[in-house]
PDB file of C-alpha atoms and ligand atoms in Angstrom:
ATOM      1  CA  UNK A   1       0.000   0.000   0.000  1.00  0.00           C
ATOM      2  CA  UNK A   2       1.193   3.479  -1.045  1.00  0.00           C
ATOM      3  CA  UNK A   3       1.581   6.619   1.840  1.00  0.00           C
ATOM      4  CA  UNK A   4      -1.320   7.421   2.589  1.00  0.00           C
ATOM      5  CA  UNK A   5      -1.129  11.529   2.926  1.00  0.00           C
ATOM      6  CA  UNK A   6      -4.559  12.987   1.922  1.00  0.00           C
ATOM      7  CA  UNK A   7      -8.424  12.443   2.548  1.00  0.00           C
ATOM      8  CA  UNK A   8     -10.901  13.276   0.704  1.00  0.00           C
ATOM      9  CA  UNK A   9     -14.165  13.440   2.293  1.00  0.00           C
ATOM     10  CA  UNK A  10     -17.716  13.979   0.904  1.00  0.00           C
ATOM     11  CA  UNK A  11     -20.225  16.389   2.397  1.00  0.00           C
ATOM     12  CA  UNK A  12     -23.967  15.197   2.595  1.00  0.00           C
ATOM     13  CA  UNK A  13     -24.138  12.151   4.697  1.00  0.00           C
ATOM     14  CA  UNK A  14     -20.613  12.109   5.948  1.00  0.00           C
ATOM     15  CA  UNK A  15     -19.993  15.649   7.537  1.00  0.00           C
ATOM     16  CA  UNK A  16     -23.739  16.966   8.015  1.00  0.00           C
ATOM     17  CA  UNK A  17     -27.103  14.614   7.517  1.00  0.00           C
ATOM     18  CA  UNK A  18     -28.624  17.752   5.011  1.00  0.00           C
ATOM     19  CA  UNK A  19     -30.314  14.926   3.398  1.00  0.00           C
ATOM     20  CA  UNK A  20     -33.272  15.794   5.320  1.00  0.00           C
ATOM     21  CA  UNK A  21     -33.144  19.228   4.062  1.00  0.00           C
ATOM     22  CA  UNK A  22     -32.665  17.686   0.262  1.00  0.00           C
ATOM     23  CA  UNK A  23     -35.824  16.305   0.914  1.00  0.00           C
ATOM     24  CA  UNK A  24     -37.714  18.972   2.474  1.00  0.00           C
ATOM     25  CA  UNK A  25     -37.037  20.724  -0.551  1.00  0.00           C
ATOM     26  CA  UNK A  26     -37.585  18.118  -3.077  1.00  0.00           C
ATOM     27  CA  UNK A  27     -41.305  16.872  -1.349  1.00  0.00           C
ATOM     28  CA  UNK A  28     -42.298  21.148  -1.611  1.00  0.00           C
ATOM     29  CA  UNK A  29     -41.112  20.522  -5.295  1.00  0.00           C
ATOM     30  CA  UNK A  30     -43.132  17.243  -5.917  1.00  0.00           C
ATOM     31  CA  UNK A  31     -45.827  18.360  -4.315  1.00  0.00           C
ATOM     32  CA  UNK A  32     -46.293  21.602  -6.311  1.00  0.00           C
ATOM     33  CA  UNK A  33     -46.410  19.190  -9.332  1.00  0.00           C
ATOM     34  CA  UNK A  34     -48.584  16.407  -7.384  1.00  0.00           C
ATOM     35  CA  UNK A  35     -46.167  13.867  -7.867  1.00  0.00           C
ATOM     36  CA  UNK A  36     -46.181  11.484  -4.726  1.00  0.00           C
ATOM     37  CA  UNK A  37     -42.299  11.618  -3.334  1.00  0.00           C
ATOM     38  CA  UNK A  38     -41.794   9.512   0.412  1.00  0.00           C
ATOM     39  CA  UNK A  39     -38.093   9.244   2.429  1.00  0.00           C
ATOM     40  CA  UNK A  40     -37.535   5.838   1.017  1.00  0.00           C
ATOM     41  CA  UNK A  41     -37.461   7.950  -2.690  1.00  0.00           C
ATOM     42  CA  UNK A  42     -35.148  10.174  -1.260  1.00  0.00           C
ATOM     43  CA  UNK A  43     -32.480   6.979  -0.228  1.00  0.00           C
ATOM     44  CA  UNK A  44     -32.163   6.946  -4.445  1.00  0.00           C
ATOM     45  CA  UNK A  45     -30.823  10.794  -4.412  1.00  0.00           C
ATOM     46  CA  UNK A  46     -28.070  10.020  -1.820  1.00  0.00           C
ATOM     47  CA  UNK A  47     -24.449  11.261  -3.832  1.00  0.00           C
ATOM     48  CA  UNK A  48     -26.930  11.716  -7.159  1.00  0.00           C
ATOM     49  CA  UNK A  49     -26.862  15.101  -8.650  1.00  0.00           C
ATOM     50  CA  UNK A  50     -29.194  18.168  -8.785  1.00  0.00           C
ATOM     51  CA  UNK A  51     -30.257  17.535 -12.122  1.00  0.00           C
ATOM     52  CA  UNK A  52     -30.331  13.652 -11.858  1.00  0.00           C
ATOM     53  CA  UNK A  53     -32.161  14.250  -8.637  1.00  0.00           C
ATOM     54  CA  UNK A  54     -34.905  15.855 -10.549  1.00  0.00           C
ATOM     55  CA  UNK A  55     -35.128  13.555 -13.568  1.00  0.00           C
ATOM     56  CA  UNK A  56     -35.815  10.586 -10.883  1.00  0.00           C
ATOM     57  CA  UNK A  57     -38.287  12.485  -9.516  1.00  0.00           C
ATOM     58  CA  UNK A  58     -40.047  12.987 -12.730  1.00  0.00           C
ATOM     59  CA  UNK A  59     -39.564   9.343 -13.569  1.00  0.00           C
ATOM     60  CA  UNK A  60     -41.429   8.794 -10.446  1.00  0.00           C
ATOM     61  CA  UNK A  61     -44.021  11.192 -11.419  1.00  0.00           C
ATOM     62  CA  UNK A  62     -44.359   9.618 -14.755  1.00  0.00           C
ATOM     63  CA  UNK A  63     -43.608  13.110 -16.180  1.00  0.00           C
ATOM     64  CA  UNK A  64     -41.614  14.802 -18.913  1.00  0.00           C
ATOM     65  CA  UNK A  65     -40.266  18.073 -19.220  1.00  0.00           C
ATOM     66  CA  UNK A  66     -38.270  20.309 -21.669  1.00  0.00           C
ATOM     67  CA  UNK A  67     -34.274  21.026 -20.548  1.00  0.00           C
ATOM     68  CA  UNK A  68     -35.323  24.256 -19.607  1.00  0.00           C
ATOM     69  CA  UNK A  69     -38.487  23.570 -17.597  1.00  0.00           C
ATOM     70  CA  UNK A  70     -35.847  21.230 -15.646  1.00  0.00           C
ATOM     71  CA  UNK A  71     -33.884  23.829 -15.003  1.00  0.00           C
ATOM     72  CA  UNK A  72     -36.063  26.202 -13.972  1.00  0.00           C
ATOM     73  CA  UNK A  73     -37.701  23.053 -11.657  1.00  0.00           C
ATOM     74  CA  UNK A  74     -34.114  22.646 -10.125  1.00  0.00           C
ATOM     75  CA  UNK A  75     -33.431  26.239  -9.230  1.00  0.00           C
ATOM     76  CA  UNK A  76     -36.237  26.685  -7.125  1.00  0.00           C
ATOM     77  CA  UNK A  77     -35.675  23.173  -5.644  1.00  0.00           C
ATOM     78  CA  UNK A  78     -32.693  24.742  -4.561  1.00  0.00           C
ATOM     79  CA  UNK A  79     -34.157  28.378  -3.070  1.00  0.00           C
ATOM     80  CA  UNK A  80     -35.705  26.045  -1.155  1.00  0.00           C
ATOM     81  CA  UNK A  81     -33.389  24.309  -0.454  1.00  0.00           C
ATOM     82  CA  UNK A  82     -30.981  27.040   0.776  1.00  0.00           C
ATOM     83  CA  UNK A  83     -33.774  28.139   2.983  1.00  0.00           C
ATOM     84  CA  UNK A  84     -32.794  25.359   5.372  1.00  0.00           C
ATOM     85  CA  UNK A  85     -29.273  25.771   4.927  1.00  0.00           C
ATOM     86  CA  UNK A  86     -29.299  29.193   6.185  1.00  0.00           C
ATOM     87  CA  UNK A  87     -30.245  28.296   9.007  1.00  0.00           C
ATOM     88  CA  UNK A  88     -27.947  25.474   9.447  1.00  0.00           C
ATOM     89  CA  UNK A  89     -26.085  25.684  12.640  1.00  0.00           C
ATOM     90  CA  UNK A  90     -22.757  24.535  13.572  1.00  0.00           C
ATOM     91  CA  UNK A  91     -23.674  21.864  15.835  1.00  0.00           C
ATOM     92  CA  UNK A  92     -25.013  20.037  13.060  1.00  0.00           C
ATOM     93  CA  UNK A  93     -22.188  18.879  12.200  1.00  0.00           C
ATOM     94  CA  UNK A  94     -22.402  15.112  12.501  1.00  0.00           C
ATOM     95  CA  UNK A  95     -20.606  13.481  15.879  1.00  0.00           C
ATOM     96  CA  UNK A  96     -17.026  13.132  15.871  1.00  0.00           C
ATOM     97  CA  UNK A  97     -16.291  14.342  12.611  1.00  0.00           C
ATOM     98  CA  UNK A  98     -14.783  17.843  13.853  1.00  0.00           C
ATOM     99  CA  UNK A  99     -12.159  15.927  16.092  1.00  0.00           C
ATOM    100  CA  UNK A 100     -11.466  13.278  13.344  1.00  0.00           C
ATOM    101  CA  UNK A 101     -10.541  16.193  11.032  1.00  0.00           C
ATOM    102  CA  UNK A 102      -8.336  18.438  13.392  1.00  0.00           C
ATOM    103  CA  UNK A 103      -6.375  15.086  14.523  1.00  0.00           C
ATOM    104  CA  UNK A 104      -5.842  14.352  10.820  1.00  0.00           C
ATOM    105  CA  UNK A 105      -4.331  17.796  10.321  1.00  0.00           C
ATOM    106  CA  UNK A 106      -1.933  17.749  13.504  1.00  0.00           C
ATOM    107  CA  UNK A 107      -0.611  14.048  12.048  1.00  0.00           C
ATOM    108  CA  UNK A 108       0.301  15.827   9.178  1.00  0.00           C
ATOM    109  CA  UNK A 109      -2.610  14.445   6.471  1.00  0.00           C
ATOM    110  CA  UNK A 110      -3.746  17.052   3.557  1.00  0.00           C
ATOM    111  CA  UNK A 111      -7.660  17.376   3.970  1.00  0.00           C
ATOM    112  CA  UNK A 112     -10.024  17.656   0.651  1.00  0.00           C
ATOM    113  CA  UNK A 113     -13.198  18.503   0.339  1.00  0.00           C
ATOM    114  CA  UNK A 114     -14.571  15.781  -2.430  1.00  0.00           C
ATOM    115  CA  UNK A 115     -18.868  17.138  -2.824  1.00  0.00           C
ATOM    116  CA  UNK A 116     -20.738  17.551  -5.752  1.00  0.00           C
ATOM    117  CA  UNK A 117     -23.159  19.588  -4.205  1.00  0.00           C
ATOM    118  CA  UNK A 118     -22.719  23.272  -5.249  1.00  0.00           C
ATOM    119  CA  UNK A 119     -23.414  24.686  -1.910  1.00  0.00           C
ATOM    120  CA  UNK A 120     -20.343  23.062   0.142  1.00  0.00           C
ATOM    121  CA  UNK A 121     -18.564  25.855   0.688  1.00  0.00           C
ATOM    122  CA  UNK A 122     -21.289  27.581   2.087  1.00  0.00           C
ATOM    123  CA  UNK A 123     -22.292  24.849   4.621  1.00  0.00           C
ATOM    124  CA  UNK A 124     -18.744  24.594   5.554  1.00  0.00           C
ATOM    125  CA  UNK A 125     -19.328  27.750   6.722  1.00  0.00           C
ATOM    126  CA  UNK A 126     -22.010  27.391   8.259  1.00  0.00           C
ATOM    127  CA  UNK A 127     -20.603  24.683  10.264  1.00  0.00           C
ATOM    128  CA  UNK A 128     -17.617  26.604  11.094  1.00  0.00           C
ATOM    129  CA  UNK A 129     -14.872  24.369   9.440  1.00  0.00           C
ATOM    130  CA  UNK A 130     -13.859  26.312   6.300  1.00  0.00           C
ATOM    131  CA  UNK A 131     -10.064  26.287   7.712  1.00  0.00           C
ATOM    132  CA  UNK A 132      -9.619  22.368   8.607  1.00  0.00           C
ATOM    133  CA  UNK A 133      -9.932  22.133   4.309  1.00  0.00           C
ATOM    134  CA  UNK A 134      -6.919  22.177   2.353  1.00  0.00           C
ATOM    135  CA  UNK A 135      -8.728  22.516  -0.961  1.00  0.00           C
ATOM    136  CA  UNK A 136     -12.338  22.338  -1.678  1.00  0.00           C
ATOM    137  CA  UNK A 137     -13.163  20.369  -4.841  1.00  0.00           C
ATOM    138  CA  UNK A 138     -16.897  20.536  -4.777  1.00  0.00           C
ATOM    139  CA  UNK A 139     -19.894  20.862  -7.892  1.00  0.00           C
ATOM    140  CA  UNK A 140     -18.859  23.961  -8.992  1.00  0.00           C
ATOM    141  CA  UNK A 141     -15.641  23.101 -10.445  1.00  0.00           C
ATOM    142  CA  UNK A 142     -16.504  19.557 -11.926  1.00  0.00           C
ATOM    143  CA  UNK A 143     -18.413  18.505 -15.181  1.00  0.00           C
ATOM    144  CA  UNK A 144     -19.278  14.935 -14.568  1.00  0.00           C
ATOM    145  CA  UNK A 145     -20.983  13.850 -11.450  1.00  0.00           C
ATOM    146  CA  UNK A 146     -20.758  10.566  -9.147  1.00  0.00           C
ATOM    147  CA  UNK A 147     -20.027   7.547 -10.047  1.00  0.00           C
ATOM    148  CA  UNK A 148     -17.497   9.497 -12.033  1.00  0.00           C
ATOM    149  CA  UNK A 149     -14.128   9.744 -10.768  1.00  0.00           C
ATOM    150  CA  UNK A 150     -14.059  13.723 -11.466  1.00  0.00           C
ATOM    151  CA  UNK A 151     -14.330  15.011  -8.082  1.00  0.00           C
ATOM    152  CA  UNK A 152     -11.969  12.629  -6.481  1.00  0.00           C
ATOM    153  CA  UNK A 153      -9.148  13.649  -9.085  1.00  0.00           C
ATOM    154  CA  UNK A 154      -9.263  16.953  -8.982  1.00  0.00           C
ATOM    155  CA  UNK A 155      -9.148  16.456  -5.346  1.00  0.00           C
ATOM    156  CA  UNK A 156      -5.987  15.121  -5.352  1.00  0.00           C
ATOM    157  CA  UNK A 157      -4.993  17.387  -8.142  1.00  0.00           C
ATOM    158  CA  UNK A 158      -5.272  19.994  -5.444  1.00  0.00           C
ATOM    159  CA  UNK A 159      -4.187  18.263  -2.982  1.00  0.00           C
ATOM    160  CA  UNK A 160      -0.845  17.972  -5.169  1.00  0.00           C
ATOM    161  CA  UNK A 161      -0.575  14.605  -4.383  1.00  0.00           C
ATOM    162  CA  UNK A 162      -1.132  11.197  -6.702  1.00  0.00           C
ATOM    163  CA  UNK A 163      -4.179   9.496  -6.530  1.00  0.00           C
ATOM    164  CA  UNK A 164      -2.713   6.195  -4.728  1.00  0.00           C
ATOM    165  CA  UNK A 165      -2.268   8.173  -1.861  1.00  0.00           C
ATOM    166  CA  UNK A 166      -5.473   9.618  -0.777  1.00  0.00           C
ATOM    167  CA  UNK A 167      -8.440   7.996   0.484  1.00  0.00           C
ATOM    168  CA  UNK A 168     -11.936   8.938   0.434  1.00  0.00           C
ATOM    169  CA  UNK A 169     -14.639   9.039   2.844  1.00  0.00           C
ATOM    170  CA  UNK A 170     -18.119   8.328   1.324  1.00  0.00           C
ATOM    171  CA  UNK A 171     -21.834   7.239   2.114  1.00  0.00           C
ATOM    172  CA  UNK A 172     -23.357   6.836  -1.385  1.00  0.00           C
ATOM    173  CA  UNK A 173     -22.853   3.695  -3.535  1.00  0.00           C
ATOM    174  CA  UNK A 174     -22.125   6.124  -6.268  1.00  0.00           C
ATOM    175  CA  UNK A 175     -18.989   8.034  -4.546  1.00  0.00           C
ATOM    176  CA  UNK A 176     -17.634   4.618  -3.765  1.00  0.00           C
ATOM    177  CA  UNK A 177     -17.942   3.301  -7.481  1.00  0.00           C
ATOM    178  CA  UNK A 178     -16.478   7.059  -8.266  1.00  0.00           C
ATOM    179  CA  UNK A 179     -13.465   6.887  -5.607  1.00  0.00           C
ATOM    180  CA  UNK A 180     -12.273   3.234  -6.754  1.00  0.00           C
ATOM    181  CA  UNK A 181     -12.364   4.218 -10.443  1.00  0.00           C
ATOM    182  CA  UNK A 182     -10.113   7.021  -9.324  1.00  0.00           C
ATOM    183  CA  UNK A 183      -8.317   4.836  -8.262  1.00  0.00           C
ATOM    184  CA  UNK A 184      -7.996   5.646  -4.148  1.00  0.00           C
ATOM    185  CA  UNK A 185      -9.568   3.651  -1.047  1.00  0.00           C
ATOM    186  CA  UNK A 186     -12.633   4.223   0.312  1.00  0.00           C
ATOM    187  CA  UNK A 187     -14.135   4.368   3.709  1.00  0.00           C
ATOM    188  CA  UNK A 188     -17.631   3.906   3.398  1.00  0.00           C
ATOM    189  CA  UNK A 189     -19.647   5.821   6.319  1.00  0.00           C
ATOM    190  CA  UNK A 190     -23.184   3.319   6.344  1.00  0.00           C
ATOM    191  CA  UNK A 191     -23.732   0.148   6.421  1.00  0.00           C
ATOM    192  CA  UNK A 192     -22.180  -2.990   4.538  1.00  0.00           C
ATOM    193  CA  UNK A 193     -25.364  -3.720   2.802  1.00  0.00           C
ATOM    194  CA  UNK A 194     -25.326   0.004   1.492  1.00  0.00           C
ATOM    195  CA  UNK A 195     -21.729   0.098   0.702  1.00  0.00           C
ATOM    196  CA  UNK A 196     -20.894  -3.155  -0.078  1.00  0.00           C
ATOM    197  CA  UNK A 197     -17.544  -2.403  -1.921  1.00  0.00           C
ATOM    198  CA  UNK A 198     -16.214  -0.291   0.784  1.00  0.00           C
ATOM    199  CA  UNK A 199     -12.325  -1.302   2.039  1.00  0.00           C
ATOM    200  CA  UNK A 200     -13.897  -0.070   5.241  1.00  0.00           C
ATOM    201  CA  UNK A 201     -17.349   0.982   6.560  1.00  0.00           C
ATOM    202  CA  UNK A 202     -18.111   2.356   9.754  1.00  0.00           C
ATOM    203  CA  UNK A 203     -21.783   3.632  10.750  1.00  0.00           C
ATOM    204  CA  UNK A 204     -19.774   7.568  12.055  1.00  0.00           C
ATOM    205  CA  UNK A 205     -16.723   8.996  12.501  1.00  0.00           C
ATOM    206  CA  UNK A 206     -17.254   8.746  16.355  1.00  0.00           C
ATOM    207  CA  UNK A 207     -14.516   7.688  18.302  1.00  0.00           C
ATOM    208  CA  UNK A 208     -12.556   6.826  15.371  1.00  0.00           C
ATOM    209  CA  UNK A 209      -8.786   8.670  14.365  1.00  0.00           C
ATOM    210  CA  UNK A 210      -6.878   8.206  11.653  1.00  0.00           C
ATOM    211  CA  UNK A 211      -4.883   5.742  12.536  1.00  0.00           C
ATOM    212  CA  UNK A 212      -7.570   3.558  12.986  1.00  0.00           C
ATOM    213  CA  UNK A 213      -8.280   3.979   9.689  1.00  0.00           C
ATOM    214  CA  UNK A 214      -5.074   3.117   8.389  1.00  0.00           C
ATOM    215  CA  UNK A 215      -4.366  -0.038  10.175  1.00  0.00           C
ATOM    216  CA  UNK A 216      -7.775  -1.704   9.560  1.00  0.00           C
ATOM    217  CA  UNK A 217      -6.731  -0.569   5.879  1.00  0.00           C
ATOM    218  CA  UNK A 218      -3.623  -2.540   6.462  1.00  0.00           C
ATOM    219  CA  UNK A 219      -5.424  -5.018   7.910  1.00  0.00           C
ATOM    220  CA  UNK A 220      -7.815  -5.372   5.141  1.00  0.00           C
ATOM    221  CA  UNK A 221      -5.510  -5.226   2.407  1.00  0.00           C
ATOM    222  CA  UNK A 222      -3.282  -8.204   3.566  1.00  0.00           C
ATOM    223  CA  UNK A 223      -6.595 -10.549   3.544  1.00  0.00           C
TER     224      UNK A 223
HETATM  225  C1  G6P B   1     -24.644  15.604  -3.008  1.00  0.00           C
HETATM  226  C2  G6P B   1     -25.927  15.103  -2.360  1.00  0.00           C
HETATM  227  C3  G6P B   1     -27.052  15.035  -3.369  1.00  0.00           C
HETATM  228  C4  G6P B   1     -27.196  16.385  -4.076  1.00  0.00           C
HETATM  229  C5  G6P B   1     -25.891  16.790  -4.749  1.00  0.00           C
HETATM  230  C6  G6P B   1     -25.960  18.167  -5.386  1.00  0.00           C
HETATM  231  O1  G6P B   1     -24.151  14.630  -3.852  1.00  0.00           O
HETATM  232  O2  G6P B   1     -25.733  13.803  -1.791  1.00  0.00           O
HETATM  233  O3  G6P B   1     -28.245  14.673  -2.704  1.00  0.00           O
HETATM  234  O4  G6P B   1     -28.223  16.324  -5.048  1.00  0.00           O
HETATM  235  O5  G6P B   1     -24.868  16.799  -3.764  1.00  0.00           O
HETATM  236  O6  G6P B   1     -26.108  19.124  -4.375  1.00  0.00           O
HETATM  237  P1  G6P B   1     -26.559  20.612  -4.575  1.00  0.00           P
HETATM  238  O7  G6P B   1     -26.413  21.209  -3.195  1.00  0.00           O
HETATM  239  O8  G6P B   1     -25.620  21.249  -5.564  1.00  0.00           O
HETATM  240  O9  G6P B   1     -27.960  20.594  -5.075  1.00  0.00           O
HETATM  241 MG1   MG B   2     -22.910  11.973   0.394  1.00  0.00          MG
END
């Protein structure tokens, strides 16, 4: 196994649960267009993007719509959206994750951002951690979305380090798929029936430090 020096982690499910927002915002959506949308929909929009998002939701719906009507559809999904998030405080931030972070950084680790969600930087401030990122590589700055491996390189672009040596923290099948094909690690935050193609998965960050991660990395690569 390769250094590891940098980790890249995702932002919706891994750092803050603002799935529950997603959906708040999504249901107003479906609603307004009487298309019937529950939680267990919303599991299939975990790591998808905005645009994807939607089309599932029309698929759902049975509906069509022109690029544009889309469009317009997704922007105020996301006024919506950002409604909750302004109000997102900094003890939101899921357990453990703040202390996993600012360990990382003392041991010396470079610390990505890895999100395709086009608000990231502003819930990072929100929650008050701007400063333990290195770089932020997040859906402003990428073309292709999850499963692609788009976000994780340009990651470790920024990062300035090769791709071998970073790992990636991730709780959607699709950033998994995306982080192998990049060719880097990856912890999967869930559950094994989720993630199934995790190196590691853990249910949090709780209680956990880095070098935990590594040797059960160790540990699982020598199996
Ligand atoms: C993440 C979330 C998705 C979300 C996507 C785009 O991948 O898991 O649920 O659709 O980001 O987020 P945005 O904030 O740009 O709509
Ligand atoms: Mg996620």
């Amino acid at each position: 196994m390769k250094e590891i020096k940098g980790l890249i982690f995702d932002l919706d499910g891994v750092i803050v649960d603002t799935a529950k927002y997603h959906f708040l915002a999504w249901k107003k959506l479906a609603q307004n267009l009487r298309i019937p949308f529950t939680e267990s929909d919303n599991e299939r929009l975990k790591g998808v993007s905005r645009l994807r998002s939607f089309e599932i939701i029309l698929e759902i719906g049975g509906l069509t719509m022109s690029e544009e009507e889309k469009e317009k559809c997704c922007t105020e999904k996301n006024n919506l959206y950002l409604e909750y998030i302004y109000q997102l405080k900094s003890d939101e931030i899921l357990p453990g994750v703040r202390k996993f972070l600012s360990d990382a950084r003392e041991k010396g680790y470079k610390i990505a951002l890895g999100s395709g969600s086009r608000n990231a930087k502003l819930i990072l401030e929100k929650l008050e951690i701007t400063d333990l990122f290195d770089v932020i590589a997040d859906g402003t700055i990428i073309s292709q979305a999850k499963p692609d491996p788009e976000i994780f390189i340009k990651g470790a672009k920024l990062l300035e380090l090769p791709a071998e040596s970073c790992i990636v923290f991730e709780d959607a099948a699709a950033g998994i798929e995306g982080a192998h094909a990049a060719g880097m690690y990856a912890v999967g935050i869930g559950t094994a029936e989720n993630l199934p193609k995790a190196e590691i998965i853990l249910p949090g960050l709780k209680g956990i430090t880095i070098k935990d991660i590594i040797n059960k990395l160790q540990i699982h690569i020598k199996e």
